[in-house]
mmCIF file with all atom_site columns, C-alpha atoms in Angstrom:
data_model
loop_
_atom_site.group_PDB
_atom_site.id
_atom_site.type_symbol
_atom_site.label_atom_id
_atom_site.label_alt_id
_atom_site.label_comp_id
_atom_site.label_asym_id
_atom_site.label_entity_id
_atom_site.label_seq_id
_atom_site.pdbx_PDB_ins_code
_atom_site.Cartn_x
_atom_site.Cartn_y
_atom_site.Cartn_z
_atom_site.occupancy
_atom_site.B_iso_or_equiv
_atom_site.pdbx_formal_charge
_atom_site.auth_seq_id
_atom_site.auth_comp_id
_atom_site.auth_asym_id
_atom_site.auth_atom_id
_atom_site.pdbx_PDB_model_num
ATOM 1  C CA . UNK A 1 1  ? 0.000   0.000   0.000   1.00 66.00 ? 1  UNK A CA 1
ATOM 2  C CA . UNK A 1 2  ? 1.308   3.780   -1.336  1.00 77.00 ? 2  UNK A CA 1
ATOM 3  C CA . UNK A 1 3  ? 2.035   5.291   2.002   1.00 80.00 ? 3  UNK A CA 1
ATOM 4  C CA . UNK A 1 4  ? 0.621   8.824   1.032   1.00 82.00 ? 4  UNK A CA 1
ATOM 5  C CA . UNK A 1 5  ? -3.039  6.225   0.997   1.00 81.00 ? 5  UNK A CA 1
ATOM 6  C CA . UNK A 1 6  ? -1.940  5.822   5.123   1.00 83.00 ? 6  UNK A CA 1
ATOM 7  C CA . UNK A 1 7  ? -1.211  9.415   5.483   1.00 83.00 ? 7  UNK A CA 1
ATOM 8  C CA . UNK A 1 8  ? -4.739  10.393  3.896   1.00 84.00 ? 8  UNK A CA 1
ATOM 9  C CA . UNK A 1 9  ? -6.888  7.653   5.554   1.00 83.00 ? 9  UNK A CA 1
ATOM 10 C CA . UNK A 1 10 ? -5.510  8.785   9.288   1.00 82.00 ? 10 UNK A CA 1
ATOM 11 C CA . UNK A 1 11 ? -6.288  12.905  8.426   1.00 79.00 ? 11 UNK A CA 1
ATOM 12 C CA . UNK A 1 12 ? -9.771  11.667  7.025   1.00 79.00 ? 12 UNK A CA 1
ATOM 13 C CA . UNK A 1 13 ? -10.015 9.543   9.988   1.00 78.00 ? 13 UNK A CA 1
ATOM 14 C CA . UNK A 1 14 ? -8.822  11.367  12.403  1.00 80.00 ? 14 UNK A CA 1
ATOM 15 C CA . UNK A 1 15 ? -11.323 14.279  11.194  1.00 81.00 ? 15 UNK A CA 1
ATOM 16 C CA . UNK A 1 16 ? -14.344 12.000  11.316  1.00 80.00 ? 16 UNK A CA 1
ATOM 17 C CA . UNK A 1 17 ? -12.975 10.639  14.707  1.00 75.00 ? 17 UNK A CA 1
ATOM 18 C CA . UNK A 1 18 ? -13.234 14.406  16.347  1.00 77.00 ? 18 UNK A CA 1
ATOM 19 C CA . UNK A 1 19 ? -16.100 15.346  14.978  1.00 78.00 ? 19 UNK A CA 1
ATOM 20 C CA . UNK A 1 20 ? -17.921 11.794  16.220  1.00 75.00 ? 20 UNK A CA 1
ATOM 21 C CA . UNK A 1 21 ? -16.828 12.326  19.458  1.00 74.00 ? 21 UNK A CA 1
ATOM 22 C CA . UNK A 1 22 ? -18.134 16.009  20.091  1.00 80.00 ? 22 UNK A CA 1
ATOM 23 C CA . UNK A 1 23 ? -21.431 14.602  18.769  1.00 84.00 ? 23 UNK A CA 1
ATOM 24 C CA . UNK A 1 24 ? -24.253 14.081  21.605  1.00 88.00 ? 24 UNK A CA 1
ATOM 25 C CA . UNK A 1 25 ? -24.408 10.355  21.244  1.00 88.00 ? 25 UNK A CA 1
ATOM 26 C CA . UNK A 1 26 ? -20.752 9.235   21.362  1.00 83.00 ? 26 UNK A CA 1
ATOM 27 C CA . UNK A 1 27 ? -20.666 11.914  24.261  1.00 85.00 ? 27 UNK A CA 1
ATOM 28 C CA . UNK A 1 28 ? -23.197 9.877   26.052  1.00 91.00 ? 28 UNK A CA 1
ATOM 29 C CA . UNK A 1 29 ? -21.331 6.397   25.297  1.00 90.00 ? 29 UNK A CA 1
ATOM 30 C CA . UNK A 1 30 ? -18.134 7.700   26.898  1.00 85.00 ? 30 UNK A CA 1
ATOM 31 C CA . UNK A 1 31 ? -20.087 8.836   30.042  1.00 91.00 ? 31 UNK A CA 1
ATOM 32 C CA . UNK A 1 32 ? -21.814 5.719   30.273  1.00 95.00 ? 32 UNK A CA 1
ATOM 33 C CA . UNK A 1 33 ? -18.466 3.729   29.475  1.00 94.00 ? 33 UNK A CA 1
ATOM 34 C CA . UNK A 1 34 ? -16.861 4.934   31.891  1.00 94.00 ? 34 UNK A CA 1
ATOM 35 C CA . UNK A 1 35 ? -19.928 5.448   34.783  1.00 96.00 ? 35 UNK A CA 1
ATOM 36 C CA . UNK A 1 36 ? -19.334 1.501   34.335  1.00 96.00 ? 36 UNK A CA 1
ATOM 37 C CA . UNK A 1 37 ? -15.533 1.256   34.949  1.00 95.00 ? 37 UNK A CA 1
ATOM 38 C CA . UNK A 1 38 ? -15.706 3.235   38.352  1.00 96.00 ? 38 UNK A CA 1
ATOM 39 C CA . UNK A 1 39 ? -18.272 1.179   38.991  1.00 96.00 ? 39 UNK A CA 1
ATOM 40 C CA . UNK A 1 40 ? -16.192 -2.270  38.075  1.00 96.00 ? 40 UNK A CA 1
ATOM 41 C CA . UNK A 1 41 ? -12.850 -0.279  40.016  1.00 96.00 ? 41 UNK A CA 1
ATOM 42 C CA . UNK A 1 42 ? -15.325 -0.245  43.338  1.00 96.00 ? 42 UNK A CA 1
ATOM 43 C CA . UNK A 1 43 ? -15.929 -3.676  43.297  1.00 97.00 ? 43 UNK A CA 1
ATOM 44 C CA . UNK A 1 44 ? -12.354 -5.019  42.851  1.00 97.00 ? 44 UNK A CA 1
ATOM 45 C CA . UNK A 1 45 ? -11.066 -2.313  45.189  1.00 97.00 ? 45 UNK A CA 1
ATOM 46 C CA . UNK A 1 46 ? -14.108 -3.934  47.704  1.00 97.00 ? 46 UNK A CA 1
ATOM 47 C CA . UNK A 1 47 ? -12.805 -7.366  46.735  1.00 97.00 ? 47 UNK A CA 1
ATOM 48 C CA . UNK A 1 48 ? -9.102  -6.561  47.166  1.00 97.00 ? 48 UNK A CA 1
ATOM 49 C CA . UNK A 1 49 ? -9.954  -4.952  51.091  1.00 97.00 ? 49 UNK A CA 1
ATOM 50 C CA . UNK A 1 50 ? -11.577 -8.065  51.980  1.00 97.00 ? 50 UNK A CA 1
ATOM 51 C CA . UNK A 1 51 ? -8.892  -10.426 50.966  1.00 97.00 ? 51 UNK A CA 1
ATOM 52 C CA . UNK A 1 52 ? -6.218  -8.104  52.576  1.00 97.00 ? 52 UNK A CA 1
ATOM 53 C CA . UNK A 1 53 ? -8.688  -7.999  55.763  1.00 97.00 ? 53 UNK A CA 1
ATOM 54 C CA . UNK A 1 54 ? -8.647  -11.980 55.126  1.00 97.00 ? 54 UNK A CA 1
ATOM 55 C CA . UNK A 1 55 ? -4.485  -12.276 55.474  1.00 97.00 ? 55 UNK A CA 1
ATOM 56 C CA . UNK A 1 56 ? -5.077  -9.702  58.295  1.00 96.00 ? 56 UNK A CA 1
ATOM 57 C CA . UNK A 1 57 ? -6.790  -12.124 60.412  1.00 96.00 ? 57 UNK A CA 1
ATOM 58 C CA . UNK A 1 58 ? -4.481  -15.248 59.152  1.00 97.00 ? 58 UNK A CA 1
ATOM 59 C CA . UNK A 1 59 ? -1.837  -13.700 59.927  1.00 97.00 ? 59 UNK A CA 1
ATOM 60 C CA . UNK A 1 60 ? -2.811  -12.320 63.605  1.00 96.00 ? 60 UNK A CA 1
ATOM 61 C CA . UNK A 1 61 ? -3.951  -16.069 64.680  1.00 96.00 ? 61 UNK A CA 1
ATOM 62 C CA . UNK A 1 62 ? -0.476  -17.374 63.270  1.00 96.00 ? 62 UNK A CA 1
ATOM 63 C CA . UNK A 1 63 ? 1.537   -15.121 65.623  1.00 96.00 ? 63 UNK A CA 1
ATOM 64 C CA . UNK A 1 64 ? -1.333  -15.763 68.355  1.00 95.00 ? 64 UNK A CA 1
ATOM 65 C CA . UNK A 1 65 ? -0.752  -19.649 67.858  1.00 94.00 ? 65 UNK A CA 1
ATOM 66 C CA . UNK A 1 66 ? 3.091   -19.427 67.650  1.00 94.00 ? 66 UNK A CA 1
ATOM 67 C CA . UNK A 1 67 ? 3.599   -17.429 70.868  1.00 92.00 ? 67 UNK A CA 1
ATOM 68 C CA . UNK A 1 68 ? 1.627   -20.489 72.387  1.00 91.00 ? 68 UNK A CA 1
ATOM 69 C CA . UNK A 1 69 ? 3.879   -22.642 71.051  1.00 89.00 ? 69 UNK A CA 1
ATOM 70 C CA . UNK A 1 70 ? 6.943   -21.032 72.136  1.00 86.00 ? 70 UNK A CA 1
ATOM 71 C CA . UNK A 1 71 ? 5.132   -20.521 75.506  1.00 85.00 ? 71 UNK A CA 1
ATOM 72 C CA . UNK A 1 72 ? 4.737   -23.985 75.680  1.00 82.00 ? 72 UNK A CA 1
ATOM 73 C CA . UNK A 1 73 ? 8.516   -24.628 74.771  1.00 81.00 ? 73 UNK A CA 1
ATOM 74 C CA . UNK A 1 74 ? 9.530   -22.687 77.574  1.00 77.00 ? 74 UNK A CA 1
ATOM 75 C CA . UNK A 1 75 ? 7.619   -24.251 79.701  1.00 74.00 ? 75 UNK A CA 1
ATOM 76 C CA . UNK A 1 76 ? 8.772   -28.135 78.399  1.00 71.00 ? 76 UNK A CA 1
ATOM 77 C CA . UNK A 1 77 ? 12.528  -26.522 79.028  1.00 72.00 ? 77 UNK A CA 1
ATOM 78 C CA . UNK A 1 78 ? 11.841  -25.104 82.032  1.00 74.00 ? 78 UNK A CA 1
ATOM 79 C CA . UNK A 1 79 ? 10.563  -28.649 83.961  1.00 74.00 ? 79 UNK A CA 1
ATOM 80 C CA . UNK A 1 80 ? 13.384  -30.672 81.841  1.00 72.00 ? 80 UNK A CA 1
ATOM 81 C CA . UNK A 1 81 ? 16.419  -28.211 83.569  1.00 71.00 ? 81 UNK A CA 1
ATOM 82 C CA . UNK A 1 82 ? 14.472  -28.465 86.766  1.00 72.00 ? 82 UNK A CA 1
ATOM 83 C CA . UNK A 1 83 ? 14.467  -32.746 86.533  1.00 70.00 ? 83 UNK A CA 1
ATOM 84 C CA . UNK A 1 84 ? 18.197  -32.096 85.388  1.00 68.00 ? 84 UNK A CA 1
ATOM 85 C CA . UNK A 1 85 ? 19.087  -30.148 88.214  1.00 69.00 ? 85 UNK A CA 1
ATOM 86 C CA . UNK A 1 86 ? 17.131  -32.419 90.621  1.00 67.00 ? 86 UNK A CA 1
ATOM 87 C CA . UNK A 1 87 ? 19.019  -35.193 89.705  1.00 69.00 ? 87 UNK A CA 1
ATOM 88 C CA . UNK A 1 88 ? 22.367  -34.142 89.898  1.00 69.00 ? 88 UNK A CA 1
ATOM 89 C CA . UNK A 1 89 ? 22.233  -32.796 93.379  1.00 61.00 ? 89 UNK A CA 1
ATOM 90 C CA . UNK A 1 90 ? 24.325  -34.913 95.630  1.00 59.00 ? 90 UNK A CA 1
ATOM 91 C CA . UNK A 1 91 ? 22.616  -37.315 98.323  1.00 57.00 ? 91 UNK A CA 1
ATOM 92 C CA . UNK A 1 92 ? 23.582  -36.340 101.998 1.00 54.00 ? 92 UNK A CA 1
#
């Protein structure tokens, strides 16, 4: 294709283009078009709070459940160096 042919069809359609979208209809389109993207960006930005609420709360009970743990590890050492201690005291 002559490339003059390119340079012709984008002014002609580039001309059209402006004048279609200062027109009432297309005008209306675009509103509506994009009424319905900041309505879509609501919901995932609603979707993406929950799941970050969701790891909120998975992530609170995991340190909750290992300070039990380790709790309970202290504990375990704690009687095990008492028995050890116990046991090597001499007999009078």
């Amino acid at each position: 294709m002559h490339p003059g042919l390119l340079v012709i069809g984008g002014f002609l359609l580039g001309t059209v283009g402006i004048k279609a979208a200062k027109s009432r209809p297309v005008h209306q389109a675009c509103v509506r078009a994009t009424a319905c993207g900041l309505e879509c960006k609501g919901y995932v930005e609603h979707v993406v709070d929950e799941a970050k609420a969701q790891c909120d709360d998975i992530m609170a009970e995991a340190k909750v459940l290992r300070n039990e743990e380790d709790a309970a590890h202290d504990v375990d050492d704690m009687i095990i160096e008492e028995a050890v201690e116990d046991s090597k005291e001499p007999e009078e």
